[in-house]
Coordinates of C-alpha atoms in Angstrom, one line a residue:
X1 CA 35.1 -20.6 -76.8
X2 CA 36.0 -17.3 -75.3
X3 CA 39.2 -16.2 -74.2
X4 CA 40.3 -13.5 -71.3
X5 CA 43.7 -12.5 -71.5
X6 CA 45.4 -11.5 -67.8
X7 CA 48.4 -8.9 -68.1
X8 CA 50.1 -8.8 -64.5
X9 CA 51.9 -5.2 -64.4
X10 CA 53.8 -3.7 -61.3
X11 CA 56.0 -0.9 -62.5
X12 CA 55.7 2.4 -64.4
X13 CA 59.2 1.6 -65.9
X14 CA 57.4 -0.7 -68.2
X15 CA 54.5 1.5 -69.3
X16 CA 55.6 1.4 -73.3
X17 CA 55.9 -2.2 -73.0
X18 CA 52.4 -2.6 -71.2
X19 CA 51.0 -0.6 -74.2
X20 CA 52.5 -2.6 -76.6
X21 CA 51.0 -6.4 -74.8
X22 CA 47.8 -4.7 -74.9
X23 CA 48.0 -3.8 -78.5
X24 CA 49.3 -7.6 -79.4
X25 CA 46.2 -8.9 -77.6
X26 CA 44.0 -6.2 -79.7
X27 CA 45.7 -7.3 -83.1
X28 CA 44.6 -11.0 -82.2
X29 CA 43.0 -13.1 -85.1
X30 CA 41.5 -14.9 -82.6
X31 CA 39.5 -11.8 -80.8
X32 CA 39.9 -11.9 -77.0
X33 CA 36.7 -11.5 -75.3
X34 CA 38.4 -9.2 -72.6
X35 CA 42.2 -7.9 -71.6
X36 CA 42.6 -7.5 -67.7
X37 CA 45.1 -5.4 -66.7
X38 CA 46.0 -6.2 -62.9
X39 CA 48.2 -3.9 -60.9
X40 CA 50.2 -5.0 -58.1
X41 CA 49.8 -2.5 -55.4
X42 CA 51.1 0.5 -57.3
X43 CA 48.4 3.4 -56.9
X44 CA 50.2 5.3 -59.4
X45 CA 50.1 3.0 -61.8
X46 CA 46.8 1.9 -61.3
X47 CA 45.4 5.4 -61.7
X48 CA 47.5 6.0 -64.7
X49 CA 46.1 2.7 -66.6
X50 CA 42.7 3.4 -65.5
X51 CA 42.8 7.0 -67.1
X52 CA 44.3 5.5 -69.9
X53 CA 41.9 3.1 -70.7
X54 CA 38.7 4.8 -69.3
X55 CA 35.8 3.9 -71.8
X56 CA 37.8 2.0 -74.1
X57 CA 36.0 -1.2 -74.6
X58 CA 37.6 -4.7 -73.8
X59 CA 40.1 -3.4 -71.4
X60 CA 39.6 -3.4 -68.0
X61 CA 42.1 -2.4 -65.0
X62 CA 42.1 -3.9 -61.6
X63 CA 43.9 -3.7 -58.4
X64 CA 45.7 -6.9 -57.4
X65 CA 43.1 -7.8 -54.3
X66 CA 45.5 -10.1 -52.6
X67 CA 49.2 -9.9 -51.2
X68 CA 52.1 -8.4 -53.3
X69 CA 53.3 -10.6 -55.9
X70 CA 52.7 -12.3 -59.2
X71 CA 50.7 -15.3 -57.8
X72 CA 48.1 -13.0 -56.2
X73 CA 47.8 -11.0 -59.4
X74 CA 47.1 -13.8 -61.5
X75 CA 44.3 -15.3 -59.1
X76 CA 42.9 -11.3 -59.0
X77 CA 42.7 -11.6 -63.0
X78 CA 41.3 -15.1 -62.9
X79 CA 38.3 -14.5 -60.6
X80 CA 37.4 -11.2 -62.9
X81 CA 37.7 -13.3 -65.9
X82 CA 34.8 -14.2 -68.0
X83 CA 36.2 -16.5 -70.4
X84 CA 35.9 -20.0 -71.1
X85 CA 40.1 -19.9 -71.3
X86 CA 42.1 -17.7 -69.4
X87 CA 45.5 -16.7 -71.0
X88 CA 48.3 -14.9 -69.4
X89 CA 51.1 -12.8 -70.9
X90 CA 53.8 -11.1 -69.5
X91 CA 54.2 -7.3 -69.4
X92 CA 56.9 -7.0 -71.1
X93 CA 56.0 -9.1 -74.1
X94 CA 54.2 -9.0 -77.1
X95 CA 52.2 -11.7 -79.0
X96 CA 52.2 -13.1 -82.3
X97 CA 48.7 -12.3 -84.2
X98 CA 47.8 -16.0 -83.8
X99 CA 48.7 -16.9 -80.2
X100 CA 44.9 -16.8 -79.1
X101 CA 44.0 -18.9 -82.1
X102 CA 46.5 -21.8 -81.2
X103 CA 45.4 -21.6 -77.8
X104 CA 41.9 -22.0 -78.3
X105 CA 42.6 -24.9 -80.6
X106 CA 44.3 -26.7 -78.4
X107 CA 40.8 -27.0 -76.4
X108 CA 39.2 -29.1 -78.8
X109 CA 40.0 -32.1 -76.8
X110 CA 37.9 -31.8 -73.4
X111 CA 40.6 -33.5 -71.6
X112 CA 42.8 -30.7 -72.2
X113 CA 43.2 -28.0 -68.9
X114 CA 46.0 -26.1 -70.0
X115 CA 48.1 -24.9 -73.1
X116 CA 51.1 -23.2 -73.1
X117 CA 53.3 -21.3 -76.0
X118 CA 56.7 -20.6 -77.3
X119 CA 58.5 -17.9 -76.0
X120 CA 61.4 -16.4 -78.1
X121 CA 63.9 -13.3 -76.1
X122 CA 64.3 -10.0 -77.3
X123 CA 67.7 -9.1 -76.1
X124 CA 68.4 -5.6 -75.0
X125 CA 72.1 -5.7 -76.4
X126 CA 70.3 -6.8 -80.2
X127 CA 71.7 -10.5 -79.6
X128 CA 72.2 -13.1 -77.1
X129 CA 75.4 -13.0 -75.1
X130 CA 77.8 -15.1 -76.6
X131 CA 78.3 -17.0 -73.1
X132 CA 74.5 -17.4 -72.3
X133 CA 73.3 -21.0 -73.0
X134 CA 69.9 -21.9 -74.7
X135 CA 69.3 -24.3 -72.5
X136 CA 69.2 -21.8 -69.6
X137 CA 66.8 -19.4 -71.5
X138 CA 64.2 -20.1 -68.8
X139 CA 66.3 -17.9 -66.5
X140 CA 65.0 -15.1 -68.5
X141 CA 61.4 -16.2 -69.0
X142 CA 61.9 -17.9 -72.4
X143 CA 61.4 -21.2 -74.2
X144 CA 64.8 -23.1 -73.6
X145 CA 66.6 -25.5 -75.5
X146 CA 65.6 -29.1 -74.4
X147 CA 62.0 -28.3 -74.6
X148 CA 60.1 -30.7 -77.1
X149 CA 59.0 -29.4 -80.4
X150 CA 55.3 -29.2 -82.0
X151 CA 52.2 -29.6 -80.2
X152 CA 53.4 -32.1 -77.0
X153 CA 52.2 -33.0 -73.7
X154 CA 53.9 -31.6 -70.9
X155 CA 54.0 -31.9 -67.1
X156 CA 53.7 -27.8 -67.0
X157 CA 53.3 -25.1 -68.8
X158 CA 55.3 -21.8 -68.5
X159 CA 53.4 -19.2 -66.7
X160 CA 54.5 -15.8 -68.8
X161 CA 52.9 -17.6 -72.1
X162 CA 50.2 -19.9 -70.9
X163 CA 46.5 -20.5 -70.6
X164 CA 44.0 -22.6 -68.7
X165 CA 40.6 -23.8 -69.3
X166 CA 38.7 -22.0 -66.5
X167 CA 37.4 -25.3 -64.9
X168 CA 40.9 -26.0 -64.0
X169 CA 41.1 -23.5 -61.4
X170 CA 37.4 -24.7 -60.0
X171 CA 39.4 -28.2 -59.6
X172 CA 42.7 -27.4 -58.2
X173 CA 42.2 -23.7 -57.1
X174 CA 44.5 -20.6 -57.9
X175 CA 48.2 -20.0 -58.1
X176 CA 50.0 -20.4 -54.6
X177 CA 51.3 -17.3 -53.1
X178 CA 54.5 -17.3 -51.8
X179 CA 56.5 -18.9 -54.6
X180 CA 56.3 -16.6 -57.5
X181 CA 57.7 -13.1 -58.4
X182 CA 57.1 -10.2 -56.1
X183 CA 58.1 -7.0 -58.3
X184 CA 61.9 -6.6 -58.5
X185 CA 62.9 -8.8 -55.2
X186 CA 64.6 -12.2 -55.5
X187 CA 63.4 -13.7 -58.8
X188 CA 61.6 -16.8 -57.4
X189 CA 59.3 -18.9 -59.7
X190 CA 57.8 -22.2 -60.2
X191 CA 54.2 -21.4 -59.5
X192 CA 52.8 -22.7 -62.5
X193 CA 54.9 -25.9 -62.0
X194 CA 52.9 -26.4 -58.6
X195 CA 49.5 -25.2 -60.1
X196 CA 49.9 -27.8 -63.0
X197 CA 50.9 -30.8 -60.7
X198 CA 48.0 -29.8 -58.7
X199 CA 45.5 -29.8 -61.5
X200 CA 46.6 -33.1 -62.9
X201 CA 46.8 -34.9 -59.5
X202 CA 42.8 -33.7 -59.1
X203 CA 42.2 -35.0 -62.7
X204 CA 44.6 -37.9 -63.2
X205 CA 43.2 -37.7 -66.9
X206 CA 43.6 -34.0 -67.4
X207 CA 46.3 -33.4 -70.4
X208 CA 48.5 -30.1 -70.2
X209 CA 50.3 -29.1 -73.6
X210 CA 52.6 -26.7 -75.2
X211 CA 52.2 -25.7 -78.5
X212 CA 55.1 -24.0 -79.9
X213 CA 53.2 -22.2 -82.9
X214 CA 51.6 -19.8 -79.7
X215 CA 54.7 -17.5 -80.1
X216 CA 55.3 -14.4 -78.0
X217 CA 58.3 -12.1 -78.0
X218 CA 59.7 -11.3 -74.4
X219 CA 61.9 -8.3 -73.7
X220 CA 65.4 -9.1 -72.0
X221 CA 66.4 -5.9 -70.0
X222 CA 70.1 -5.4 -69.9
X223 CA 70.2 -6.1 -66.4
X224 CA 69.4 -9.8 -67.1
X225 CA 71.9 -10.0 -69.7
X226 CA 74.8 -10.2 -66.9
X227 CA 76.2 -13.2 -65.3
X228 CA 75.5 -12.1 -61.9
X229 CA 71.6 -12.0 -62.7
X230 CA 71.8 -15.5 -64.3
X231 CA 73.8 -17.0 -61.0
X232 CA 71.3 -15.1 -59.0
X233 CA 67.8 -16.6 -61.0
X234 CA 69.4 -19.9 -61.0
X235 CA 69.8 -19.9 -57.3
X236 CA 66.3 -18.6 -57.1
X237 CA 64.7 -21.5 -58.9
X238 CA 66.5 -24.0 -56.6
X239 CA 64.9 -22.3 -53.8
X240 CA 61.6 -22.3 -55.4
X241 CA 61.8 -26.1 -56.7
X242 CA 62.2 -26.8 -53.1
X243 CA 59.1 -25.4 -52.2
X244 CA 57.3 -27.3 -54.9
X245 CA 58.6 -30.5 -53.7
X246 CA 57.7 -29.8 -50.4
X247 CA 53.8 -29.2 -51.4
X248 CA 53.8 -32.0 -54.3
X249 CA 56.6 -34.5 -53.3
X250 CA 60.3 -34.9 -55.1
X251 CA 59.2 -37.3 -57.5
X252 CA 56.8 -35.4 -59.5
X253 CA 58.0 -31.9 -58.6
X254 CA 61.6 -32.8 -60.1
X255 CA 60.3 -35.5 -62.8
X256 CA 61.4 -32.8 -65.8
X257 CA 63.9 -31.4 -64.0
X258 CA 65.7 -35.0 -63.4
X259 CA 65.8 -35.3 -67.8
X260 CA 66.7 -32.0 -68.2
X261 CA 69.5 -32.5 -65.8
X262 CA 71.0 -35.8 -67.0
X263 CA 70.5 -35.2 -70.6
X264 CA 70.1 -31.6 -72.0
X265 CA 72.5 -29.8 -69.8
X266 CA 75.6 -32.4 -69.8
X267 CA 75.0 -32.3 -73.9
X268 CA 74.9 -28.3 -73.9
X269 CA 78.2 -28.6 -72.1
X270 CA 80.0 -31.2 -74.0
X271 CA 78.8 -28.6 -77.1
X272 CA 80.4 -25.9 -75.3
X273 CA 83.5 -27.4 -74.9
X274 CA 83.8 -28.7 -78.4
X275 CA 83.1 -25.0 -79.7
X276 CA 86.2 -24.0 -77.5
X277 CA 88.3 -26.3 -78.7
X278 CA 87.3 -25.7 -82.3
X279 CA 87.9 -21.8 -81.8
X280 CA 84.6 -20.6 -81.8
X281 CA 83.5 -17.9 -79.5
X282 CA 81.7 -18.0 -76.4
X283 CA 82.1 -22.0 -76.2
X284 CA 84.1 -21.8 -73.1
X285 CA 81.6 -19.2 -71.3
X286 CA 78.5 -21.4 -72.1
X287 CA 80.3 -24.5 -70.7
X288 CA 81.1 -22.7 -67.8
X289 CA 77.8 -20.7 -67.5
X290 CA 75.8 -24.4 -67.5
X291 CA 78.1 -25.7 -64.7
X292 CA 77.7 -22.5 -62.8
X293 CA 73.8 -22.8 -63.1
X294 CA 73.9 -26.1 -62.3
X295 CA 75.6 -25.5 -59.0
X296 CA 73.6 -22.5 -57.9
X297 CA 70.3 -24.2 -58.6
X298 CA 71.6 -27.2 -56.5
X299 CA 72.8 -24.8 -53.7
X300 CA 69.0 -23.2 -53.8
X301 CA 67.2 -26.5 -53.5
X302 CA 69.3 -27.7 -50.6
X303 CA 69.1 -24.5 -48.6
X304 CA 65.2 -24.3 -49.8
X305 CA 64.5 -27.8 -48.7
X306 CA 66.2 -27.2 -45.4
X307 CA 64.4 -24.1 -44.8
X308 CA 61.1 -25.8 -45.8
X309 CA 61.8 -28.9 -43.3
X310 CA 62.5 -26.3 -40.5
X311 CA 59.5 -24.1 -40.9
X312 CA 57.1 -26.0 -43.2
X313 CA 55.6 -24.6 -46.7
X314 CA 55.4 -21.1 -46.8
X315 CA 53.1 -20.5 -49.4
X316 CA 49.3 -20.9 -49.6
X317 CA 46.8 -21.8 -52.5
X318 CA 44.2 -19.4 -53.1
X319 CA 40.5 -20.2 -53.7
X320 CA 38.9 -18.7 -56.6
X321 CA 35.7 -16.7 -56.0
X322 CA 33.6 -13.9 -56.9
X323 CA 34.5 -11.7 -53.5
X324 CA 37.9 -11.2 -55.0
X325 CA 36.7 -10.1 -58.4
X326 CA 34.6 -7.4 -56.3
X327 CA 37.4 -6.2 -54.3
X328 CA 39.9 -6.0 -57.1
X329 CA 37.2 -3.7 -59.2
X330 CA 36.4 -1.8 -56.3
X331 CA 40.0 -0.9 -55.9
X332 CA 40.3 0.1 -59.1
X333 CA 37.5 2.3 -59.2
X334 CA 39.0 4.0 -56.1

């Protein structure tokens, strides 16, 4: 079974991170068929990467053939990929040596259509901020406290460390544009959640897994260690969840979130209060951050739901086909 790796990039500010991500793919124990770098409407970065990897086997640089944003970039990579498995790695992350090995192992069962992994944060300050609760590590694109350990079946994988069987996109289409990130604008998300729910609706017998042995390490810049970003990202998650619920219904769209908000978060808040009572640093801050995160996400969800009812869903599902591949490669060569 062959594997293509797609890395979506958008800024030259992450040049060294991009190169580190590519190097980590090259070092895999399970050799990737190819690494596809998809550049999101940045001609300078496109040209620089094209020059850097010119003539190097196994690495191809493409231009995002769709609208600006992460979802369209991923769809461009999917259309160009030749592997049986298509894996996605964030441009500011590095994969451990057996990352692809554990992904590939998951597809031994033909019912498995997606396998995700475990993402560890690399804090710019060198350590987790004392106030930052592990239950909210999804805010910085990492695995969070509350996810089940081991190799387990899940509703959805997390997009920055995920893989899909190629046939999943034939069944359900690509990532929906209008949900996910667009460079440094408001940090929306949930495009992988919406896709995974579409996959399981189209194939009720499909299995989606997370295997926490497939590990990557994700950089968290200083700006994302700040409380202002934490609050903004939680609010944006609420907006995104409203779009997902509009698309697939609140029952499935919020299934995992209900258990998370009624079990994981209250337990985290209680631990924070207990640590504060015992004089442990950061306890009150963590409890306060959990409450703030919940309120921000709820506010975003309410506003997003109101907007969705008034204007309808503001995203579209892309079909993955050959023309997208050809356009992307043509622009990259220009």
